[in-house]
Amino acid sequence: MRDLRQFWSARRIGENRVSLARLGPLKLWVSRNDQEWAYACEYGDLSDVQDIAQVPFDVIPEGMEWTKTVFASAPREVRFQPTVPDRPLVVKPEHPVVIPVGELGLFFVLMPVFISIRVEDKGKEIELGIVPSRQLSDTWFGHPTVGEFCYSLPFAAERDFSVLNPYPHHVVCPIQIKNRSDESLVFEKLCFRPNYVSLYCGNRHLWSSKVGIKHDGNFKGTNIRYEGLQPEMEDDALKVASAVKQTDKGLHRLTFHSGFKNDFIIGR
């Protein structure tokens, strides 16, 4: 499967059959019989593999935990829908980055895609479940008494897209930060809420719509706009998922303190 877009297309699974979908470190097993759909997943090492194939039952590992959905008559087709993580993501550059007054910087962030497993029954789509393409570590963002439960991203935000080397299970998220305050902004970490971005799929990479941040100062707030535009780096990228939440006027959040210990929040 050379074109990543094929992974997200609908496919038919025969009765009493099982298919194995591999995307990066994820192995997703999907089976169907006449009255039931079921899925189970396991994780391995990072990989650039992306394929789906019918496999015999005897290759399924023992002890798998299956999630099952029952029907009077099970639909025949299944589709994988790319979606975003269910929590905010804490993003860090490799080293703190200073953005002087009036300057801006474009950063690229790699976000593991989550997969919504869907079937169509009597003209409506039914979600069997959502699985992450990679297991992420839990983290806390903010102060000990005031903060948010998040995932920690294992890769640093980069200024140069060419050094990222994204895998097929990664969503490349372009985030532009502009400093409109009267003092330098130190970007050490940010809390990125991905449920405001749309997803696009090109030949090789998944992309999110662009995020624009305008920082006015620690006590004046930060304006965040999720532009919803097709990524500029792949002209033939197709929109594959709309934003989970919509916002028209941009969101506002404060930054806290100054220097290398400040927390920088994106989203609500």
PDB file of C-alpha atoms in Angstrom:
ATOM      1  CA  MET A   1       0.000   0.000   0.000  1.00  0.00           C
ATOM      2  CA  ARG A   2       2.019   2.951  -1.262  1.00  0.00           C
ATOM      3  CA  ASP A   3      -0.579   5.705  -1.079  1.00  0.00           C
ATOM      4  CA  LEU A   4      -1.533   6.448   2.525  1.00  0.00           C
ATOM      5  CA  ARG A   5      -5.013   7.495   1.387  1.00  0.00           C
ATOM      6  CA  GLN A   6      -5.840   3.865   0.589  1.00  0.00           C
ATOM      7  CA  PHE A   7      -5.564   3.012   4.280  1.00  0.00           C
ATOM      8  CA  TRP A   8      -8.527   5.265   5.072  1.00  0.00           C
ATOM      9  CA  SER A   9     -10.859   3.926   2.365  1.00  0.00           C
ATOM     10  CA  ALA A  10     -13.792   1.554   3.055  1.00  0.00           C
ATOM     11  CA  ARG A  11     -13.232  -2.157   2.582  1.00  0.00           C
ATOM     12  CA  ARG A  12     -15.305  -5.326   2.794  1.00  0.00           C
ATOM     13  CA  ILE A  13     -14.508  -8.168   5.188  1.00  0.00           C
ATOM     14  CA  GLY A  14     -16.110 -11.522   4.477  1.00  0.00           C
ATOM     15  CA  GLU A  15     -18.143 -13.482   6.996  1.00  0.00           C
ATOM     16  CA  ASN A  16     -16.028 -15.341   9.571  1.00  0.00           C
ATOM     17  CA  ARG A  17     -12.916 -13.508   8.375  1.00  0.00           C
ATOM     18  CA  VAL A  18     -10.265 -11.429  10.098  1.00  0.00           C
ATOM     19  CA  SER A  19      -8.102  -8.628   8.697  1.00  0.00           C
ATOM     20  CA  LEU A  20      -4.906  -7.171  10.110  1.00  0.00           C
ATOM     21  CA  ALA A  21      -4.297  -3.450   9.651  1.00  0.00           C
ATOM     22  CA  ARG A  22      -0.780  -2.217  10.396  1.00  0.00           C
ATOM     23  CA  LEU A  23      -0.017   1.475  10.791  1.00  0.00           C
ATOM     24  CA  GLY A  24       3.304   2.429  12.352  1.00  0.00           C
ATOM     25  CA  PRO A  25       3.591   0.611  15.715  1.00  0.00           C
ATOM     26  CA  LEU A  26      -0.096  -0.405  15.713  1.00  0.00           C
ATOM     27  CA  LYS A  27      -1.433  -3.830  14.780  1.00  0.00           C
ATOM     28  CA  LEU A  28      -5.231  -3.656  14.572  1.00  0.00           C
ATOM     29  CA  TRP A  29      -7.136  -6.932  14.196  1.00  0.00           C
ATOM     30  CA  VAL A  30     -10.710  -6.655  12.874  1.00  0.00           C
ATOM     31  CA  SER A  31     -13.079  -9.624  12.492  1.00  0.00           C
ATOM     32  CA  ARG A  32     -16.667 -10.132  11.328  1.00  0.00           C
ATOM     33  CA  ASN A  33     -19.277 -12.862  11.491  1.00  0.00           C
ATOM     34  CA  ASP A  34     -22.940 -12.753  10.524  1.00  0.00           C
ATOM     35  CA  GLN A  35     -24.039 -10.970  13.735  1.00  0.00           C
ATOM     36  CA  GLU A  36     -20.899  -9.374  15.152  1.00  0.00           C
ATOM     37  CA  TRP A  37     -17.920  -7.107  14.552  1.00  0.00           C
ATOM     38  CA  ALA A  38     -14.892  -7.272  16.844  1.00  0.00           C
ATOM     39  CA  TYR A  39     -11.490  -5.638  17.083  1.00  0.00           C
ATOM     40  CA  ALA A  40      -8.318  -5.925  19.164  1.00  0.00           C
ATOM     41  CA  CYS A  41      -4.975  -4.164  19.021  1.00  0.00           C
ATOM     42  CA  GLU A  42      -1.349  -4.514  20.041  1.00  0.00           C
ATOM     43  CA  TYR A  43       1.713  -2.288  19.722  1.00  0.00           C
ATOM     44  CA  GLY A  44       5.271  -2.842  18.559  1.00  0.00           C
ATOM     45  CA  ASP A  45       8.245  -0.743  17.546  1.00  0.00           C
ATOM     46  CA  LEU A  46       8.111   2.413  15.439  1.00  0.00           C
ATOM     47  CA  SER A  47       7.765   1.508  11.786  1.00  0.00           C
ATOM     48  CA  ASP A  48       6.862   3.035   8.437  1.00  0.00           C
ATOM     49  CA  VAL A  49       4.562   0.102   7.579  1.00  0.00           C
ATOM     50  CA  GLN A  50       1.026   0.835   6.352  1.00  0.00           C
ATOM     51  CA  ASP A  51      -1.067  -2.026   5.022  1.00  0.00           C
ATOM     52  CA  ILE A  52      -4.259  -4.054   5.484  1.00  0.00           C
ATOM     53  CA  ALA A  53      -4.541  -7.749   4.636  1.00  0.00           C
ATOM     54  CA  GLN A  54      -6.822 -10.697   5.309  1.00  0.00           C
ATOM     55  CA  VAL A  55      -5.095 -13.233   7.580  1.00  0.00           C
ATOM     56  CA  PRO A  56      -5.900 -16.724   8.900  1.00  0.00           C
ATOM     57  CA  PHE A  57      -7.244 -17.069  12.436  1.00  0.00           C
ATOM     58  CA  ASP A  58      -4.277 -19.146  13.590  1.00  0.00           C
ATOM     59  CA  VAL A  59      -1.885 -16.172  13.353  1.00  0.00           C
ATOM     60  CA  ILE A  60      -3.851 -14.122  15.930  1.00  0.00           C
ATOM     61  CA  PRO A  61      -1.833 -13.912  19.173  1.00  0.00           C
ATOM     62  CA  GLU A  62      -3.343 -15.594  22.217  1.00  0.00           C
ATOM     63  CA  GLY A  63      -4.702 -13.501  25.060  1.00  0.00           C
ATOM     64  CA  MET A  64      -5.900 -10.594  22.922  1.00  0.00           C
ATOM     65  CA  GLU A  65      -8.626  -8.414  24.472  1.00  0.00           C
ATOM     66  CA  TRP A  66     -11.444  -8.050  21.964  1.00  0.00           C
ATOM     67  CA  THR A  67     -14.128  -5.373  21.860  1.00  0.00           C
ATOM     68  CA  LYS A  68     -17.321  -6.706  20.289  1.00  0.00           C
ATOM     69  CA  THR A  69     -20.421  -5.060  18.792  1.00  0.00           C
ATOM     70  CA  VAL A  70     -23.500  -7.154  17.990  1.00  0.00           C
ATOM     71  CA  PHE A  71     -26.043  -6.739  15.157  1.00  0.00           C
ATOM     72  CA  ALA A  72     -29.096  -8.583  13.934  1.00  0.00           C
ATOM     73  CA  SER A  73     -27.184  -8.766  10.646  1.00  0.00           C
ATOM     74  CA  ALA A  74     -23.634  -7.429  10.691  1.00  0.00           C
ATOM     75  CA  PRO A  75     -22.746  -4.824   8.024  1.00  0.00           C
ATOM     76  CA  ARG A  76     -20.216  -5.983   5.455  1.00  0.00           C
ATOM     77  CA  GLU A  77     -17.919  -2.954   5.152  1.00  0.00           C
ATOM     78  CA  VAL A  78     -15.595  -1.294   7.628  1.00  0.00           C
ATOM     79  CA  ARG A  79     -13.844   2.061   7.371  1.00  0.00           C
ATOM     80  CA  PHE A  80     -11.038   3.592   9.390  1.00  0.00           C
ATOM     81  CA  GLN A  81     -11.551   7.292  10.108  1.00  0.00           C
ATOM     82  CA  PRO A  82      -8.533   9.300  11.272  1.00  0.00           C
ATOM     83  CA  THR A  83      -9.238  11.388  14.339  1.00  0.00           C
ATOM     84  CA  VAL A  84      -7.362  13.323  17.018  1.00  0.00           C
ATOM     85  CA  PRO A  85      -6.355  12.324  20.561  1.00  0.00           C
ATOM     86  CA  ASP A  86      -8.998  12.632  23.272  1.00  0.00           C
ATOM     87  CA  ARG A  87      -6.875  14.887  25.493  1.00  0.00           C
ATOM     88  CA  PRO A  88      -4.706  17.972  25.088  1.00  0.00           C
ATOM     89  CA  LEU A  89      -1.069  17.389  24.126  1.00  0.00           C
ATOM     90  CA  VAL A  90       1.951  18.892  25.853  1.00  0.00           C
ATOM     91  CA  VAL A  91       4.438  19.973  23.185  1.00  0.00           C
ATOM     92  CA  LYS A  92       8.032  21.062  23.777  1.00  0.00           C
ATOM     93  CA  PRO A  93      10.867  22.182  21.514  1.00  0.00           C
ATOM     94  CA  GLU A  94      14.190  20.424  22.086  1.00  0.00           C
ATOM     95  CA  HIS A  95      15.453  23.579  23.810  1.00  0.00           C
ATOM     96  CA  PRO A  96      13.568  26.730  24.926  1.00  0.00           C
ATOM     97  CA  VAL A  97      13.035  29.086  21.990  1.00  0.00           C
ATOM     98  CA  VAL A  98      12.983  32.891  22.325  1.00  0.00           C
ATOM     99  CA  ILE A  99      10.648  34.811  19.997  1.00  0.00           C
ATOM    100  CA  PRO A 100      11.562  38.537  20.071  1.00  0.00           C
ATOM    101  CA  VAL A 101       9.011  41.345  20.066  1.00  0.00           C
ATOM    102  CA  GLY A 102       7.211  41.534  16.720  1.00  0.00           C
ATOM    103  CA  GLU A 103       8.703  38.279  15.399  1.00  0.00           C
ATOM    104  CA  LEU A 104       7.051  34.978  14.553  1.00  0.00           C
ATOM    105  CA  GLY A 105       8.095  31.352  14.254  1.00  0.00           C
ATOM    106  CA  LEU A 106       6.570  28.372  12.455  1.00  0.00           C
ATOM    107  CA  PHE A 107       6.891  25.022  14.232  1.00  0.00           C
ATOM    108  CA  PHE A 108       5.994  21.516  13.084  1.00  0.00           C
ATOM    109  CA  VAL A 109       4.615  19.044  15.613  1.00  0.00           C
ATOM    110  CA  LEU A 110       4.109  15.290  15.145  1.00  0.00           C
ATOM    111  CA  MET A 111       0.851  14.023  16.635  1.00  0.00           C
ATOM    112  CA  PRO A 112       0.026  10.276  16.613  1.00  0.00           C
ATOM    113  CA  VAL A 113      -3.301   9.772  14.876  1.00  0.00           C
ATOM    114  CA  PHE A 114      -6.185   8.014  16.615  1.00  0.00           C
ATOM    115  CA  ILE A 115      -8.353   5.636  14.560  1.00  0.00           C
ATOM    116  CA  SER A 116     -12.151   5.521  14.672  1.00  0.00           C
ATOM    117  CA  ILE A 117     -13.379   2.096  13.498  1.00  0.00           C
ATOM    118  CA  ARG A 118     -16.709   2.499  11.688  1.00  0.00           C
ATOM    119  CA  VAL A 119     -19.305   0.387   9.900  1.00  0.00           C
ATOM    120  CA  GLU A 120     -22.421   1.483   8.040  1.00  0.00           C
ATOM    121  CA  ASP A 121     -25.750  -0.031   9.037  1.00  0.00           C
ATOM    122  CA  LYS A 122     -29.102   0.905   7.479  1.00  0.00           C
ATOM    123  CA  GLY A 123     -27.711   4.137   6.062  1.00  0.00           C
ATOM    124  CA  LYS A 124     -25.960   5.392   9.191  1.00  0.00           C
ATOM    125  CA  GLU A 125     -22.401   5.034  10.416  1.00  0.00           C
ATOM    126  CA  ILE A 126     -21.772   3.254  13.695  1.00  0.00           C
ATOM    127  CA  GLU A 127     -18.505   3.722  15.573  1.00  0.00           C
ATOM    128  CA  LEU A 128     -17.195   0.451  16.992  1.00  0.00           C
ATOM    129  CA  GLY A 129     -14.440   2.188  18.958  1.00  0.00           C
ATOM    130  CA  ILE A 130     -11.367   4.426  18.830  1.00  0.00           C
ATOM    131  CA  VAL A 131      -7.790   3.230  19.221  1.00  0.00           C
ATOM    132  CA  PRO A 132      -4.551   5.248  19.310  1.00  0.00           C
ATOM    133  CA  SER A 133      -1.916   4.465  16.704  1.00  0.00           C
ATOM    134  CA  ARG A 134       0.655   4.795  19.474  1.00  0.00           C
ATOM    135  CA  GLN A 135       0.374   4.595  23.245  1.00  0.00           C
ATOM    136  CA  LEU A 136       1.216   7.971  24.795  1.00  0.00           C
ATOM    137  CA  SER A 137       2.452   8.842  28.274  1.00  0.00           C
ATOM    138  CA  ASP A 138       0.189  10.715  30.683  1.00  0.00           C
ATOM    139  CA  THR A 139       1.286  14.089  31.996  1.00  0.00           C
ATOM    140  CA  TRP A 140      -0.012  17.107  33.900  1.00  0.00           C
ATOM    141  CA  PHE A 141       0.073  20.620  32.491  1.00  0.00           C
ATOM    142  CA  GLY A 142      -0.124  23.682  34.712  1.00  0.00           C
ATOM    143  CA  HIS A 143       0.222  24.250  38.433  1.00  0.00           C
ATOM    144  CA  PRO A 144      -0.203  21.413  40.962  1.00  0.00           C
ATOM    145  CA  THR A 145      -3.659  22.653  41.991  1.00  0.00           C
ATOM    146  CA  VAL A 146      -4.817  24.157  38.673  1.00  0.00           C
ATOM    147  CA  GLY A 147      -4.066  22.328  35.457  1.00  0.00           C
ATOM    148  CA  GLU A 148      -5.107  19.686  32.961  1.00  0.00           C
ATOM    149  CA  PHE A 149      -4.587  15.978  32.414  1.00  0.00           C
ATOM    150  CA  CYS A 150      -2.795  15.595  29.060  1.00  0.00           C
ATOM    151  CA  TYR A 151      -0.696  13.335  26.894  1.00  0.00           C
ATOM    152  CA  SER A 152       3.021  13.976  26.505  1.00  0.00           C
ATOM    153  CA  LEU A 153       4.344  13.943  22.947  1.00  0.00           C
ATOM    154  CA  PRO A 154       7.583  11.944  22.532  1.00  0.00           C
ATOM    155  CA  PHE A 155       8.969  14.144  19.721  1.00  0.00           C
ATOM    156  CA  ALA A 156      10.132  17.746  19.958  1.00  0.00           C
ATOM    157  CA  ALA A 157       8.546  20.537  17.938  1.00  0.00           C
ATOM    158  CA  GLU A 158      10.852  21.465  15.059  1.00  0.00           C
ATOM    159  CA  ARG A 159      11.332  24.571  12.938  1.00  0.00           C
ATOM    160  CA  ASP A 160      12.521  22.546   9.924  1.00  0.00           C
ATOM    161  CA  PHE A 161      10.001  20.043   8.565  1.00  0.00           C
ATOM    162  CA  SER A 162      12.728  18.080   6.757  1.00  0.00           C
ATOM    163  CA  VAL A 163      14.306  16.879  10.029  1.00  0.00           C
ATOM    164  CA  LEU A 164      11.070  15.412  11.397  1.00  0.00           C
ATOM    165  CA  ASN A 165      10.920  12.214   9.297  1.00  0.00           C
ATOM    166  CA  PRO A 166       7.223  11.521  10.054  1.00  0.00           C
ATOM    167  CA  TYR A 167       5.879   7.976  10.010  1.00  0.00           C
ATOM    168  CA  PRO A 168       2.534   7.065   8.369  1.00  0.00           C
ATOM    169  CA  HIS A 169       0.737   7.176  11.747  1.00  0.00           C
ATOM    170  CA  HIS A 170       1.838  10.765  12.425  1.00  0.00           C
ATOM    171  CA  VAL A 171      -0.202  13.890  11.796  1.00  0.00           C
ATOM    172  CA  VAL A 172       2.053  16.842  10.930  1.00  0.00           C
ATOM    173  CA  CYS A 173       0.680  19.917  12.718  1.00  0.00           C
ATOM    174  CA  PRO A 174       1.957  23.364  11.604  1.00  0.00           C
ATOM    175  CA  ILE A 175       1.792  25.869  14.484  1.00  0.00           C
ATOM    176  CA  GLN A 176       2.756  29.502  13.926  1.00  0.00           C
ATOM    177  CA  ILE A 177       3.464  31.700  16.951  1.00  0.00           C
ATOM    178  CA  LYS A 178       3.652  35.488  16.665  1.00  0.00           C
ATOM    179  CA  ASN A 179       4.823  37.651  19.550  1.00  0.00           C
ATOM    180  CA  ARG A 180       2.804  40.889  19.655  1.00  0.00           C
ATOM    181  CA  SER A 181       3.713  41.720  23.251  1.00  0.00           C
ATOM    182  CA  ASP A 182       6.250  44.296  24.440  1.00  0.00           C
ATOM    183  CA  GLU A 183       8.781  41.717  25.652  1.00  0.00           C
ATOM    184  CA  SER A 184      10.406  38.548  24.331  1.00  0.00           C
ATOM    185  CA  LEU A 185       8.351  35.381  24.502  1.00  0.00           C
ATOM    186  CA  VAL A 186      10.069  32.226  25.711  1.00  0.00           C
ATOM    187  CA  PHE A 187       8.453  29.111  24.267  1.00  0.00           C
ATOM    188  CA  GLU A 188       9.356  26.191  26.512  1.00  0.00           C
ATOM    189  CA  LYS A 189       6.172  24.147  26.354  1.00  0.00           C
ATOM    190  CA  LEU A 190       2.603  24.533  25.203  1.00  0.00           C
ATOM    191  CA  CYS A 191      -0.647  22.698  25.653  1.00  0.00           C
ATOM    192  CA  PHE A 192      -2.120  21.988  22.228  1.00  0.00           C
ATOM    193  CA  ARG A 193      -5.812  21.116  21.909  1.00  0.00           C
ATOM    194  CA  PRO A 194      -6.132  19.128  18.683  1.00  0.00           C
ATOM    195  CA  ASN A 195      -9.931  18.854  18.655  1.00  0.00           C
ATOM    196  CA  TYR A 196     -10.093  22.234  16.855  1.00  0.00           C
ATOM    197  CA  VAL A 197      -8.074  21.125  13.810  1.00  0.00           C
ATOM    198  CA  SER A 198      -9.207  19.352  10.646  1.00  0.00           C
ATOM    199  CA  LEU A 199      -7.191  16.470   9.209  1.00  0.00           C
ATOM    200  CA  TYR A 200      -5.890  16.053   5.657  1.00  0.00           C
ATOM    201  CA  CYS A 201      -4.224  13.104   3.955  1.00  0.00           C
ATOM    202  CA  GLY A 202      -1.596  13.336   1.253  1.00  0.00           C
ATOM    203  CA  ASN A 203       0.236  10.590  -0.559  1.00  0.00           C
ATOM    204  CA  ARG A 204       2.684  10.028   2.302  1.00  0.00           C
ATOM    205  CA  HIS A 205       1.628  12.123   5.299  1.00  0.00           C
ATOM    206  CA  LEU A 206      -1.348  13.116   7.382  1.00  0.00           C
ATOM    207  CA  TRP A 207      -1.627  16.854   8.102  1.00  0.00           C
ATOM    208  CA  SER A 208      -3.657  19.067  10.364  1.00  0.00           C
ATOM    209  CA  SER A 209      -4.986  22.463   9.441  1.00  0.00           C
ATOM    210  CA  LYS A 210      -2.752  25.327  10.489  1.00  0.00           C
ATOM    211  CA  VAL A 211      -2.847  26.802  13.992  1.00  0.00           C
ATOM    212  CA  GLY A 212      -2.074  30.517  14.360  1.00  0.00           C
ATOM    213  CA  ILE A 213      -1.116  32.002  17.741  1.00  0.00           C
ATOM    214  CA  LYS A 214      -0.829  35.722  18.502  1.00  0.00           C
ATOM    215  CA  HIS A 215       0.642  36.415  21.918  1.00  0.00           C
ATOM    216  CA  ASP A 216      -0.166  39.862  23.346  1.00  0.00           C
ATOM    217  CA  GLY A 217       1.482  39.524  26.754  1.00  0.00           C
ATOM    218  CA  ASN A 218       1.228  37.590  29.990  1.00  0.00           C
ATOM    219  CA  PHE A 219      -1.761  39.580  31.223  1.00  0.00           C
ATOM    220  CA  LYS A 220      -3.400  40.461  27.897  1.00  0.00           C
ATOM    221  CA  GLY A 221      -4.004  36.929  26.664  1.00  0.00           C
ATOM    222  CA  THR A 222      -3.217  34.921  23.597  1.00  0.00           C
ATOM    223  CA  ASN A 223      -5.429  34.683  20.534  1.00  0.00           C
ATOM    224  CA  ILE A 224      -5.489  31.240  18.911  1.00  0.00           C
ATOM    225  CA  ARG A 225      -7.044  30.731  15.487  1.00  0.00           C
ATOM    226  CA  TYR A 226      -7.560  27.322  13.946  1.00  0.00           C
ATOM    227  CA  GLU A 227      -7.590  28.256  10.288  1.00  0.00           C
ATOM    228  CA  GLY A 228      -9.074  25.057   8.843  1.00  0.00           C
ATOM    229  CA  LEU A 229      -7.108  25.467   5.613  1.00  0.00           C
ATOM    230  CA  GLN A 230      -5.538  22.762   3.464  1.00  0.00           C
ATOM    231  CA  PRO A 231      -1.812  22.367   4.234  1.00  0.00           C
ATOM    232  CA  GLU A 232       0.455  24.192   1.823  1.00  0.00           C
ATOM    233  CA  MET A 233       3.211  21.563   1.635  1.00  0.00           C
ATOM    234  CA  GLU A 234       1.078  18.907  -0.153  1.00  0.00           C
ATOM    235  CA  ASP A 235      -1.121  20.318  -2.903  1.00  0.00           C
ATOM    236  CA  ASP A 236      -3.059  17.078  -3.419  1.00  0.00           C
ATOM    237  CA  ALA A 237      -3.898  16.472   0.250  1.00  0.00           C
ATOM    238  CA  LEU A 238      -7.554  15.540   0.763  1.00  0.00           C
ATOM    239  CA  LYS A 239      -9.651  16.475   3.773  1.00  0.00           C
ATOM    240  CA  VAL A 240     -10.402  13.279   5.708  1.00  0.00           C
ATOM    241  CA  ALA A 241     -11.819  14.593   8.995  1.00  0.00           C
ATOM    242  CA  SER A 242     -13.447  17.824  10.134  1.00  0.00           C
ATOM    243  CA  ALA A 243     -12.582  19.392  13.469  1.00  0.00           C
ATOM    244  CA  VAL A 244     -14.273  17.748  16.457  1.00  0.00           C
ATOM    245  CA  LYS A 245     -15.093  21.231  17.803  1.00  0.00           C
ATOM    246  CA  GLN A 246     -15.694  24.377  15.792  1.00  0.00           C
ATOM    247  CA  THR A 247     -14.628  27.934  16.571  1.00  0.00           C
ATOM    248  CA  ASP A 248     -15.090  30.999  14.350  1.00  0.00           C
ATOM    249  CA  LYS A 249     -13.542  33.876  16.270  1.00  0.00           C
ATOM    250  CA  GLY A 250     -10.451  32.301  17.785  1.00  0.00           C
ATOM    251  CA  LEU A 251      -9.840  31.329  21.388  1.00  0.00           C
ATOM    252  CA  HIS A 252      -8.176  33.353  24.126  1.00  0.00           C
ATOM    253  CA  ARG A 253      -5.871  32.147  26.857  1.00  0.00           C
ATOM    254  CA  LEU A 254      -3.392  33.757  29.192  1.00  0.00           C
ATOM    255  CA  THR A 255       0.300  32.912  29.488  1.00  0.00           C
ATOM    256  CA  PHE A 256       1.600  32.597  33.001  1.00  0.00           C
ATOM    257  CA  HIS A 257       4.733  34.220  34.404  1.00  0.00           C
ATOM    258  CA  SER A 258       7.789  34.871  32.237  1.00  0.00           C
ATOM    259  CA  GLY A 259      11.180  33.324  31.539  1.00  0.00           C
ATOM    260  CA  PHE A 260      12.002  29.644  31.106  1.00  0.00           C
ATOM    261  CA  LYS A 261       9.383  28.390  33.565  1.00  0.00           C
ATOM    262  CA  ASN A 262       6.245  29.843  32.015  1.00  0.00           C
ATOM    263  CA  ASP A 263       3.387  27.659  30.859  1.00  0.00           C
ATOM    264  CA  PHE A 264       1.941  28.528  27.459  1.00  0.00           C
ATOM    265  CA  ILE A 265      -1.608  27.312  26.834  1.00  0.00           C
ATOM    266  CA  ILE A 266      -3.367  26.806  23.508  1.00  0.00           C
ATOM    267  CA  GLY A 267      -7.109  26.287  23.532  1.00  0.00           C
ATOM    268  CA  ARG A 268      -9.680  26.517  26.267  1.00  0.00           C
TER     269      ARG A 268
END
